[in-house]
PDB file of C-alpha atoms in Angstrom:
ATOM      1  CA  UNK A   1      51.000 -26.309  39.789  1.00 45.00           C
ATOM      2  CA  UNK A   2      49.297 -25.929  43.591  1.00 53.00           C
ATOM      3  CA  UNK A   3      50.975 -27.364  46.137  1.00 57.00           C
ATOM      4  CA  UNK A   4      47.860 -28.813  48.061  1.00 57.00           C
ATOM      5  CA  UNK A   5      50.403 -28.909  51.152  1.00 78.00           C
ATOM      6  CA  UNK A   6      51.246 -25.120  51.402  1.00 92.00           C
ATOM      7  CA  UNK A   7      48.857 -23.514  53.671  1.00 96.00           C
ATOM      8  CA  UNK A   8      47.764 -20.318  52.901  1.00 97.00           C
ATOM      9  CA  UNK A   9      45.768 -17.785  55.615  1.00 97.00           C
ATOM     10  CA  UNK A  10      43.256 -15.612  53.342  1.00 97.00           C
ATOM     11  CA  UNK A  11      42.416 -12.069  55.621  1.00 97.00           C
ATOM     12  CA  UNK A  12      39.984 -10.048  54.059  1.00 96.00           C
ATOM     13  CA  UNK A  13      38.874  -6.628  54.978  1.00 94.00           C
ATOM     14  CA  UNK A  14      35.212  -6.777  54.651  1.00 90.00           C
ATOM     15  CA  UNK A  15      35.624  -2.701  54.372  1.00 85.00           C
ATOM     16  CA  UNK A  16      37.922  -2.856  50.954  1.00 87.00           C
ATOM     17  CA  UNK A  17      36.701  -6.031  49.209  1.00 90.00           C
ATOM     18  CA  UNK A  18      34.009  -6.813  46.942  1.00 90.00           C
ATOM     19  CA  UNK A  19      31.303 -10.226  47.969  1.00 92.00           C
ATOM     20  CA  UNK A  20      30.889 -10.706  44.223  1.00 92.00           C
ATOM     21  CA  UNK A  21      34.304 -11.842  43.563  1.00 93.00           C
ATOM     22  CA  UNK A  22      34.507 -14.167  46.590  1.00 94.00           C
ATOM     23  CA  UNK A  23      34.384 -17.170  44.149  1.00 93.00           C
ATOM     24  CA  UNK A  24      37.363 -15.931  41.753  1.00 95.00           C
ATOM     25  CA  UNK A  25      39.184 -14.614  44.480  1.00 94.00           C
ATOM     26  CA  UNK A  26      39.396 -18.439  46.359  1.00 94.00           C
ATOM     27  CA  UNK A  27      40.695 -19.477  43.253  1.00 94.00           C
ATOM     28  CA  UNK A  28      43.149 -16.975  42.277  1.00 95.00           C
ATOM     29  CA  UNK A  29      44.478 -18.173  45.937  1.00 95.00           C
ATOM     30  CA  UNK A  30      44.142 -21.545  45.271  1.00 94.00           C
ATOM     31  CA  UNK A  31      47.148 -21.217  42.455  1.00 92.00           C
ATOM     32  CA  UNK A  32      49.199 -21.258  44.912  1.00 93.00           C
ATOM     33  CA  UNK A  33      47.992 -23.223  47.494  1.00 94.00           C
ATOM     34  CA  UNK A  34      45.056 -24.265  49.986  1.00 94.00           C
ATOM     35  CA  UNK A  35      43.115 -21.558  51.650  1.00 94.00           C
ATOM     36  CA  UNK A  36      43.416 -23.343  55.278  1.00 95.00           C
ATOM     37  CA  UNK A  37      42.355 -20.431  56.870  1.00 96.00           C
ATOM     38  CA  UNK A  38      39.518 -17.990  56.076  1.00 97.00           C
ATOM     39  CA  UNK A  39      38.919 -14.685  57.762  1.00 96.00           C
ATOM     40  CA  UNK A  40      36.640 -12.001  56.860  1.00 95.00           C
ATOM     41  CA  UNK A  41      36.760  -8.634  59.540  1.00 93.00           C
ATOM     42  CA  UNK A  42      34.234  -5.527  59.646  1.00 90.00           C
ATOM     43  CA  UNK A  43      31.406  -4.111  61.260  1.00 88.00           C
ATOM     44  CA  UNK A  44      28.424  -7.072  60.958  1.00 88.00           C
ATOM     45  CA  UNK A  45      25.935  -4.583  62.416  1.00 87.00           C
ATOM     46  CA  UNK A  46      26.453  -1.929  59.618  1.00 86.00           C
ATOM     47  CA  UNK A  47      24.645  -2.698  56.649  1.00 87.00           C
ATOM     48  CA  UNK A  48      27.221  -2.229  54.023  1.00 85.00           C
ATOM     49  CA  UNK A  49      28.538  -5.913  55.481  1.00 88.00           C
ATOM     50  CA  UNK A  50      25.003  -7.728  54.170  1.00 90.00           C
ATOM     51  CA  UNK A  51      26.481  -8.447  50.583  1.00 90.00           C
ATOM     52  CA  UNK A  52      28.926 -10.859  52.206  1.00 91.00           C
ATOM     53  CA  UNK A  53      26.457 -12.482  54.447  1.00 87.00           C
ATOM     54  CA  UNK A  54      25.033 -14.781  51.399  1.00 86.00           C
ATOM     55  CA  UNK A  55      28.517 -16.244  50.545  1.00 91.00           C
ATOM     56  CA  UNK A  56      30.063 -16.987  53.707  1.00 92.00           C
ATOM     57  CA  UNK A  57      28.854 -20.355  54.732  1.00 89.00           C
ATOM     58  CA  UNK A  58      29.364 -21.501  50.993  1.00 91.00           C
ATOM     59  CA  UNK A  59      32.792 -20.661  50.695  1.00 93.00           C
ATOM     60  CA  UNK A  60      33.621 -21.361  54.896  1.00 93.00           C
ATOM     61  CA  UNK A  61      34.792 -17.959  54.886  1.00 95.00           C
ATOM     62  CA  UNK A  62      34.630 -17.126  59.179  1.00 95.00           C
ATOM     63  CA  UNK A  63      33.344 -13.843  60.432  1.00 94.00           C
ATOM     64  CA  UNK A  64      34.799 -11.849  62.670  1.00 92.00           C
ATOM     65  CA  UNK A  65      33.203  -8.650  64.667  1.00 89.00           C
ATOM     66  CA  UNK A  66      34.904  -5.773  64.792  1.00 83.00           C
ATOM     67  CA  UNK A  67      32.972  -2.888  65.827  1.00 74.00           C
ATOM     68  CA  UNK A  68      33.597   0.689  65.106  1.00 67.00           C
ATOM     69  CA  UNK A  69      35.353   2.282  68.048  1.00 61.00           C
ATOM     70  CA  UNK A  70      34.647   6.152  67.106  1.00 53.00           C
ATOM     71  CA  UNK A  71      32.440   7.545  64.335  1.00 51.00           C
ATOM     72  CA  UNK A  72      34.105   7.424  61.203  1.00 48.00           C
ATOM     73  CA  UNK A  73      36.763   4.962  62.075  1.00 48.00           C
ATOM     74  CA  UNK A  74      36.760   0.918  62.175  1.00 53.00           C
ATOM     75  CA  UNK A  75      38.982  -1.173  63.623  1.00 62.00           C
ATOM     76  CA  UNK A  76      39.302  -3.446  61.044  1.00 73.00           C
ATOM     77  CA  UNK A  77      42.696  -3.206  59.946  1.00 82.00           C
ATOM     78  CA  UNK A  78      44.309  -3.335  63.337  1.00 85.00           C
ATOM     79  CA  UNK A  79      42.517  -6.260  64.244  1.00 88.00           C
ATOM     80  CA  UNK A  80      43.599  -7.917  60.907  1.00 92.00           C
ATOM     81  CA  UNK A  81      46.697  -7.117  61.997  1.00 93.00           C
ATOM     82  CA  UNK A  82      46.934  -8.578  65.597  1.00 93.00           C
ATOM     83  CA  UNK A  83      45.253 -11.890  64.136  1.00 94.00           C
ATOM     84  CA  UNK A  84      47.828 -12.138  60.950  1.00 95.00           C
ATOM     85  CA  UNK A  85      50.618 -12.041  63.657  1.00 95.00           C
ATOM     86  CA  UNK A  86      49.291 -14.779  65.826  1.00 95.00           C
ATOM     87  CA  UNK A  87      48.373 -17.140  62.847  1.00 96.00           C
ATOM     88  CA  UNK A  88      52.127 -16.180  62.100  1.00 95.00           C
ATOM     89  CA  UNK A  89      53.665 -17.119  65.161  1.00 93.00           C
ATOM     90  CA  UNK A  90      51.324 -20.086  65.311  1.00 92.00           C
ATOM     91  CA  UNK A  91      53.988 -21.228  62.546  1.00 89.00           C
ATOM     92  CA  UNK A  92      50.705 -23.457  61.206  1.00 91.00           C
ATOM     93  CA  UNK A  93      50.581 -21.692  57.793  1.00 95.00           C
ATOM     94  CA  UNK A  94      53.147 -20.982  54.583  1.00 96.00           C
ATOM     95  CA  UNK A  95      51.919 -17.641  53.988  1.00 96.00           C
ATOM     96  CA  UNK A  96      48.876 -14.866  53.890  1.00 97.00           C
ATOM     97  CA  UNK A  97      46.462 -13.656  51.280  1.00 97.00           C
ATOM     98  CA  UNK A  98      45.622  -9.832  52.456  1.00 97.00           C
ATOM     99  CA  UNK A  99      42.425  -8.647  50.660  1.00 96.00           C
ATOM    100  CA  UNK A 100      42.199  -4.899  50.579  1.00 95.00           C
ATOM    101  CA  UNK A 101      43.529  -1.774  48.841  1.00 94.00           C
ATOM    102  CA  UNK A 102      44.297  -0.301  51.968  1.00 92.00           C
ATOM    103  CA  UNK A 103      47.676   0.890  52.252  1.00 92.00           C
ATOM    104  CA  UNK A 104      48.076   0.398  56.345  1.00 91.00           C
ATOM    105  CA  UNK A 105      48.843  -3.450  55.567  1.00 94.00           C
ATOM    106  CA  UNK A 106      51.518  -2.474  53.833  1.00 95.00           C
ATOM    107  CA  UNK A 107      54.345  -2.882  57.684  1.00 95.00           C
ATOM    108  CA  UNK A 108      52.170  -6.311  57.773  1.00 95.00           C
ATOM    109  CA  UNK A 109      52.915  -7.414  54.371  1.00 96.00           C
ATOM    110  CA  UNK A 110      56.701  -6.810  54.820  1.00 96.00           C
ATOM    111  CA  UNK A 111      56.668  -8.528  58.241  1.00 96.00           C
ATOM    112  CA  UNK A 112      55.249 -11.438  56.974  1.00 96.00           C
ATOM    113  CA  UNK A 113      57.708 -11.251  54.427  1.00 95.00           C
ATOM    114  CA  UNK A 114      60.885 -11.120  56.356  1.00 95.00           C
ATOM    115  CA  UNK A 115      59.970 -13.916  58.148  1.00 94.00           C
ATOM    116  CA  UNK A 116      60.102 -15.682  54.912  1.00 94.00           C
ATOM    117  CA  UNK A 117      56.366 -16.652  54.430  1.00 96.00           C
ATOM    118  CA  UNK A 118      55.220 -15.961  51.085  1.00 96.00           C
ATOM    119  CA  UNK A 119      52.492 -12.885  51.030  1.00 97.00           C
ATOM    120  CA  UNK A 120      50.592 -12.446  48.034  1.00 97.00           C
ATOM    121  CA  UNK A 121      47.489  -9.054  48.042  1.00 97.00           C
ATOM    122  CA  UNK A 122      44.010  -8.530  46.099  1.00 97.00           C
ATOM    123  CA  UNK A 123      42.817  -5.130  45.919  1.00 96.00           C
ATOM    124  CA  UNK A 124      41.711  -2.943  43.167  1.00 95.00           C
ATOM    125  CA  UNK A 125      44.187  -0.837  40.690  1.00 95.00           C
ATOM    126  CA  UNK A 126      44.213   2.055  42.954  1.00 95.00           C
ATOM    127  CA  UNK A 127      45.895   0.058  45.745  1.00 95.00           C
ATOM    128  CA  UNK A 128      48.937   2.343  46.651  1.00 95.00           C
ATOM    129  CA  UNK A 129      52.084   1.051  45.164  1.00 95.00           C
ATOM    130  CA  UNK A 130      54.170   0.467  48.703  1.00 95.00           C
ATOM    131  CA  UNK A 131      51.281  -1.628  49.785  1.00 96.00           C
ATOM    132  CA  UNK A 132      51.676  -4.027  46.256  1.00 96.00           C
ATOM    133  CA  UNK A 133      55.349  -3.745  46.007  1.00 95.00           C
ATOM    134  CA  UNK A 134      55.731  -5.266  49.783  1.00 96.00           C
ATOM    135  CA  UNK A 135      53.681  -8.387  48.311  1.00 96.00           C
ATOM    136  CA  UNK A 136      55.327 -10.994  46.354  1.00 95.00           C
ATOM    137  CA  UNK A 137      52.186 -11.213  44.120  1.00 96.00           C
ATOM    138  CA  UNK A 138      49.501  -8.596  43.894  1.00 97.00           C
ATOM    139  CA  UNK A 139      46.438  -9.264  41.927  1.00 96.00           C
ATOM    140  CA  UNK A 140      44.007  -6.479  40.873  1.00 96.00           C
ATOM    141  CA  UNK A 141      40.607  -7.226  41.332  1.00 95.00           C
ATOM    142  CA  UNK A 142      39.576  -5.730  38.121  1.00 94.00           C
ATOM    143  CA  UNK A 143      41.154  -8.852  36.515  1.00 94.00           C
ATOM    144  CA  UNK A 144      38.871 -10.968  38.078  1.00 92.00           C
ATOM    145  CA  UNK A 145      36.530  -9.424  37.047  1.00 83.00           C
ATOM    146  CA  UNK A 146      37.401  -9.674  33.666  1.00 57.00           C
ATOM    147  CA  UNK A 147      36.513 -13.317  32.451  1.00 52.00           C
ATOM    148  CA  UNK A 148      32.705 -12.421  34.154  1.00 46.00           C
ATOM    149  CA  UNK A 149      32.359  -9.701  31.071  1.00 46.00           C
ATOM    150  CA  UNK A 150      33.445 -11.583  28.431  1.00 47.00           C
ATOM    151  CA  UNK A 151      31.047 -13.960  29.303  1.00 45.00           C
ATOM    152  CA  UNK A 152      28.043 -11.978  29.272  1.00 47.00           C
ATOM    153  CA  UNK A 153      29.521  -9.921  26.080  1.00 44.00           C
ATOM    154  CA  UNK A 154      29.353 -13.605  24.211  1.00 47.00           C
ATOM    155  CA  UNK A 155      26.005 -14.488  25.796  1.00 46.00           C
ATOM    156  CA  UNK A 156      24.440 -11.316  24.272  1.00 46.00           C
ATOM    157  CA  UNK A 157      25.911 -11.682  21.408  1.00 41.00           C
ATOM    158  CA  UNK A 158      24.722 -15.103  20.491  1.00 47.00           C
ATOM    159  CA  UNK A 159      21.531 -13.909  21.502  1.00 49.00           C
ATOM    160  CA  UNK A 160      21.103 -11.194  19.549  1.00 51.00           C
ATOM    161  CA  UNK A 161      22.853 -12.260  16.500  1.00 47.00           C
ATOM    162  CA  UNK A 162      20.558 -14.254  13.421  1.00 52.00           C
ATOM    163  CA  UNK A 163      21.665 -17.932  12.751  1.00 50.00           C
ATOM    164  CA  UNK A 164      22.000 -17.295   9.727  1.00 49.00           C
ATOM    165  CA  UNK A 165      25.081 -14.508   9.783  1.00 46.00           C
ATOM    166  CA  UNK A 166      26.588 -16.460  12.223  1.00 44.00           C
ATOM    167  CA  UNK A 167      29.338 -18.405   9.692  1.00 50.00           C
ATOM    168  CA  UNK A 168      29.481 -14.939   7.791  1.00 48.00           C
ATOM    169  CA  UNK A 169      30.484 -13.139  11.099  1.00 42.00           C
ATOM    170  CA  UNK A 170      33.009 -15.902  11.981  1.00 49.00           C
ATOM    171  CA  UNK A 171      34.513 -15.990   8.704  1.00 50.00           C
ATOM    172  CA  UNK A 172      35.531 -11.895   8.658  1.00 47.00           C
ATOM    173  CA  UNK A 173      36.280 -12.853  12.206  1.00 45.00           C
ATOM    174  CA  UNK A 174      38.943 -15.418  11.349  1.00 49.00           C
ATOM    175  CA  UNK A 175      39.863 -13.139   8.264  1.00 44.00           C
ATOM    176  CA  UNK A 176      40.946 -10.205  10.635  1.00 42.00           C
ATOM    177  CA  UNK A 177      42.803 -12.308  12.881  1.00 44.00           C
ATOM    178  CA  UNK A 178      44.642 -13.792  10.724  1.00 43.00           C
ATOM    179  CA  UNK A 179      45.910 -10.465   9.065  1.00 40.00           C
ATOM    180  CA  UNK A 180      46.152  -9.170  12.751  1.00 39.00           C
ATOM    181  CA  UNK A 181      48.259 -11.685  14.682  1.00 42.00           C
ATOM    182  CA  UNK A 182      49.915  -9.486  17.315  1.00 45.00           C
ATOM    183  CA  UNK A 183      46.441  -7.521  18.032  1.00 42.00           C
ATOM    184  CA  UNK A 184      47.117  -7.048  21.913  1.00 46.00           C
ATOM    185  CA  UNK A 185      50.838  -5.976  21.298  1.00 48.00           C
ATOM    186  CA  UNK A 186      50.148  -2.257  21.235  1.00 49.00           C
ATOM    187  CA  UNK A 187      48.273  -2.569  24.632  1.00 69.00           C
ATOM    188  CA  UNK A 188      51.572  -3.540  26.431  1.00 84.00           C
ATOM    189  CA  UNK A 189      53.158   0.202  27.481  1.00 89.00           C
ATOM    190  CA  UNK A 190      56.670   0.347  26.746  1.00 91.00           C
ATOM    191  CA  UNK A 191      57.260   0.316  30.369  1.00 92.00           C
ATOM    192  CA  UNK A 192      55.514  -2.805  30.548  1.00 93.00           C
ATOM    193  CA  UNK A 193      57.840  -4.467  27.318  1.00 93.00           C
ATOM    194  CA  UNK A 194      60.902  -3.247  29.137  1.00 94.00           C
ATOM    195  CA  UNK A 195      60.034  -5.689  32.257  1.00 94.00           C
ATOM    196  CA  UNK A 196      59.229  -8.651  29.687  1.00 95.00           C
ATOM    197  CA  UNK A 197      63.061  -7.804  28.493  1.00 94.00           C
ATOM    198  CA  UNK A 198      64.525  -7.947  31.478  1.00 94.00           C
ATOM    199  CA  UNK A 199      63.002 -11.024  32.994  1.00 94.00           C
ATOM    200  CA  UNK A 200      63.307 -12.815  29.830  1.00 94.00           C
ATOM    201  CA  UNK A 201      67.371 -11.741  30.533  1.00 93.00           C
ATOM    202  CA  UNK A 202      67.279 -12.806  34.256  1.00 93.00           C
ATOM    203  CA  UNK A 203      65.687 -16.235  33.473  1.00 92.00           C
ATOM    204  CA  UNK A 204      68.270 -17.080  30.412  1.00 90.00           C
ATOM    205  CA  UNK A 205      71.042 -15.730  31.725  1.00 78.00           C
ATOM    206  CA  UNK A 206      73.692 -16.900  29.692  1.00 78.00           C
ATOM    207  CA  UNK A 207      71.616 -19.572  27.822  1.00 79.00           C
ATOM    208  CA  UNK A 208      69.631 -19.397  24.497  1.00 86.00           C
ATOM    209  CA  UNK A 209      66.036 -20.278  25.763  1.00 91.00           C
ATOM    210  CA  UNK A 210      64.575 -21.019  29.236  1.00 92.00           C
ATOM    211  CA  UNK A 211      61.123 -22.018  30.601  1.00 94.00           C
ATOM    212  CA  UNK A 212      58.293 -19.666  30.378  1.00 94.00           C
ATOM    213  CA  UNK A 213      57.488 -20.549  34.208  1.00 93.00           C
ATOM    214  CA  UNK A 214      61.291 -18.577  34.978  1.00 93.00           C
ATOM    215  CA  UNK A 215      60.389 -15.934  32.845  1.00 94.00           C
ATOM    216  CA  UNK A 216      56.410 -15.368  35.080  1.00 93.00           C
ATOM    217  CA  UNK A 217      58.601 -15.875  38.267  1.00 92.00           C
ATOM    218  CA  UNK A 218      61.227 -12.981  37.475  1.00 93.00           C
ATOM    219  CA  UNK A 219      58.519 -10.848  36.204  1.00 94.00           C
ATOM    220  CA  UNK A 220      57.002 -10.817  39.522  1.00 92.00           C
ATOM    221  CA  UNK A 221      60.554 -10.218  41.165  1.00 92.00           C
ATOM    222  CA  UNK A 222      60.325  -6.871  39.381  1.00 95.00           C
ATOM    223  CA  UNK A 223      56.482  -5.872  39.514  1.00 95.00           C
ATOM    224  CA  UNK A 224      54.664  -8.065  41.754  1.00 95.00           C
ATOM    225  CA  UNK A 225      51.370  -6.555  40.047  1.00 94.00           C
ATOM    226  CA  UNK A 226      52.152  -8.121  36.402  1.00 94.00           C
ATOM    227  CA  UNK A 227      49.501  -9.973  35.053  1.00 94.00           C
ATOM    228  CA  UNK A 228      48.857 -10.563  31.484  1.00 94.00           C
ATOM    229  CA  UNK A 229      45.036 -10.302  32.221  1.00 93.00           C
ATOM    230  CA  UNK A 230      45.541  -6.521  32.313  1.00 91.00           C
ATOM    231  CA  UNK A 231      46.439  -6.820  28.799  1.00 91.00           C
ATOM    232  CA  UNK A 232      43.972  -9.010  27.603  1.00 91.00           C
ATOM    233  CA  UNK A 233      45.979 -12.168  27.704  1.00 93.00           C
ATOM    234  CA  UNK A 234      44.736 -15.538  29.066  1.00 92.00           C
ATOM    235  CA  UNK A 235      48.285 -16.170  30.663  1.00 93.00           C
ATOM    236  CA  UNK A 236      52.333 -15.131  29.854  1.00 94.00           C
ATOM    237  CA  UNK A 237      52.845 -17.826  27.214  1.00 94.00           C
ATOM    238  CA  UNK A 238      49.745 -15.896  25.328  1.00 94.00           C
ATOM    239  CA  UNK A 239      51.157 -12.782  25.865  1.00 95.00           C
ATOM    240  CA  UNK A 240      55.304 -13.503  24.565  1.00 94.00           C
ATOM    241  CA  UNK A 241      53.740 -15.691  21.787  1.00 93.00           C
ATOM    242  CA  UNK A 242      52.073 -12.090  20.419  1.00 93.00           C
ATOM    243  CA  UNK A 243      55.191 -10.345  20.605  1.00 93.00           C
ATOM    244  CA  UNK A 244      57.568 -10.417  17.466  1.00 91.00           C
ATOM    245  CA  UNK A 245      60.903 -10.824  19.525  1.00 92.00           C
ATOM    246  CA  UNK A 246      60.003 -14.561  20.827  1.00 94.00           C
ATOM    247  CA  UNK A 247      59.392 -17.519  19.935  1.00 93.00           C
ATOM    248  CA  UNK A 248      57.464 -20.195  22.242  1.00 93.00           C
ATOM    249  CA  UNK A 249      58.539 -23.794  22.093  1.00 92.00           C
ATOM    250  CA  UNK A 250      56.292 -27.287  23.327  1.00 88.00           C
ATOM    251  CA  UNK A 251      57.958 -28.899  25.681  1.00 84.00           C
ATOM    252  CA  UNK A 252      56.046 -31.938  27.283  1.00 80.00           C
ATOM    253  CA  UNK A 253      57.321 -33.757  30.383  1.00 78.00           C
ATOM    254  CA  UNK A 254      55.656 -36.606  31.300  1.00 77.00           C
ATOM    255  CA  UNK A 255      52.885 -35.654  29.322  1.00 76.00           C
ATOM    256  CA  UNK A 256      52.623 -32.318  31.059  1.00 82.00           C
ATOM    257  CA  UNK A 257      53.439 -28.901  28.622  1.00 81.00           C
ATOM    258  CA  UNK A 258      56.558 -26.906  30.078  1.00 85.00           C
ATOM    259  CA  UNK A 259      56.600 -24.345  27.393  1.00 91.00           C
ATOM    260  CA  UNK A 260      59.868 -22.526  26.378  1.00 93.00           C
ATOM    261  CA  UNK A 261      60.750 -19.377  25.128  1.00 94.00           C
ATOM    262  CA  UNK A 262      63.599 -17.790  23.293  1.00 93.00           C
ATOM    263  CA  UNK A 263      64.502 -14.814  20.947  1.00 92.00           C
ATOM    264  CA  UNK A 264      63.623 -15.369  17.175  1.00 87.00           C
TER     265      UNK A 264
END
């Protein structure tokens, strides 16, 4: 659940981040809390920058100039920098949203981070790994992207598809689903199945079954770039309820779902 009181600073690097995704992006950050502050830094006078020009009042996203001090070089990232340690030492945030797959944020991650101010990245899947692993949460852009194509996959289909095959096609839909229950399982990597295992082991520890919520939360202790997006899953409790070794459990609190999970 957000915490509408934890302030979060979003920095984005105008250089490594896409204007298209603005609108997921504020709500991938808005998981975890409320996107007080809004930065976006680059070159305004190079045209690459227009894309982000249309979306900036409407999501009160502030622009900041930064112009290119050499050819082939911005100063972007060190003026990112300088502004992520004021806002830090301004003590008037809980922690910072970087946006970029550039690896030089990676010190400015893990100073945020010792000062114990939560630090969560976006950036595409070729971020380097030091720069995600100094995050506590690192979300690939691509799965943002994601719920945009199913969309328009579903739109053209219903559009091209006749009325009247419609129940036919939704029948052997609901056939093969049924005889395929676990259809995402063989997406997970076994790499990936071994950090399900041991998160499920660090939230239990010595008891039989333990919130799904522990399990997400020890998950990103170990890879701060899980997500079950990248496997086709909506969210966790999808993903461990298509795996054969658990078992999800309802558990409503006050009319809210806290689902469990446990080994069959």
């Amino acid at each position: 659940m957000t915490d509408t009181k934890f302030n979060i600073a979003v920095l984005i690097d105008g250089d490594n981040a896409q204007a298209s995704l603005i609108k997921e992006l504020i709500v991938e950050v808005s998981k975890y809390g409320k996107a007080t502050i809004r930065r976006i830094y680059g070159d305004w006078t190079n045209p690459q920058m227009n894309s982000w020009k249309g979306v900036l009042n409407e999501h009160s996203i502030s622009p900041i100039q930064k112009f290119a001090y050499t050819t082939g070089k911005n100063s972007t990232d060190s003026s990112m920098i300088i502004d992520a340690m004021d806002i830090l030492h301004g003590k008037n945030v809980d922690g910072f949203c970087i946006v970029s797959s550039d690896s030089d944020y990676t010190g400015l991650a893990k100073r945020i981070r010792e000062e114990g101010l939560f630090v969560m990245g976006i950036g595409r899947k070729n971020t380097p790994l030091a720069f995600v692993n100094s995050c506590e949460i690192f979300t690939f852009t691509e799965n943002l992207e994601e719920k945009e194509e199913e969309l328009s996959t579903e739109k053209s289909i219903k559009k091209v598809v006749p009325k009247s095959t419609t129940v036919k096609i939704n029948q052997r839909a609901e056939v093969k689903a049924k005889s395929k229950p676990n259809v995402h399982t063989s997406r997970l990597p076994k790499a990936e199945l071994q950090k399900i295992n041991k998160a499920f082991d660090i939230a239990t520890n010595e008891d039989d079954e333990t919130f799904i919520a522990k399990v997400g939360s020890a998950l990103r202790k170990i890879d701060p770039s899980f997500d079950p997006r990248t496997y086709g899953f909506k969210n966790l409790t999808q993903l461990l309820d298509s795996l054969d070794k658990y078992e999800i459990i309802k558990n409503e609190v006050n009319g809210l779902n806290h689902p469990l999970v446990k080994l069959k």
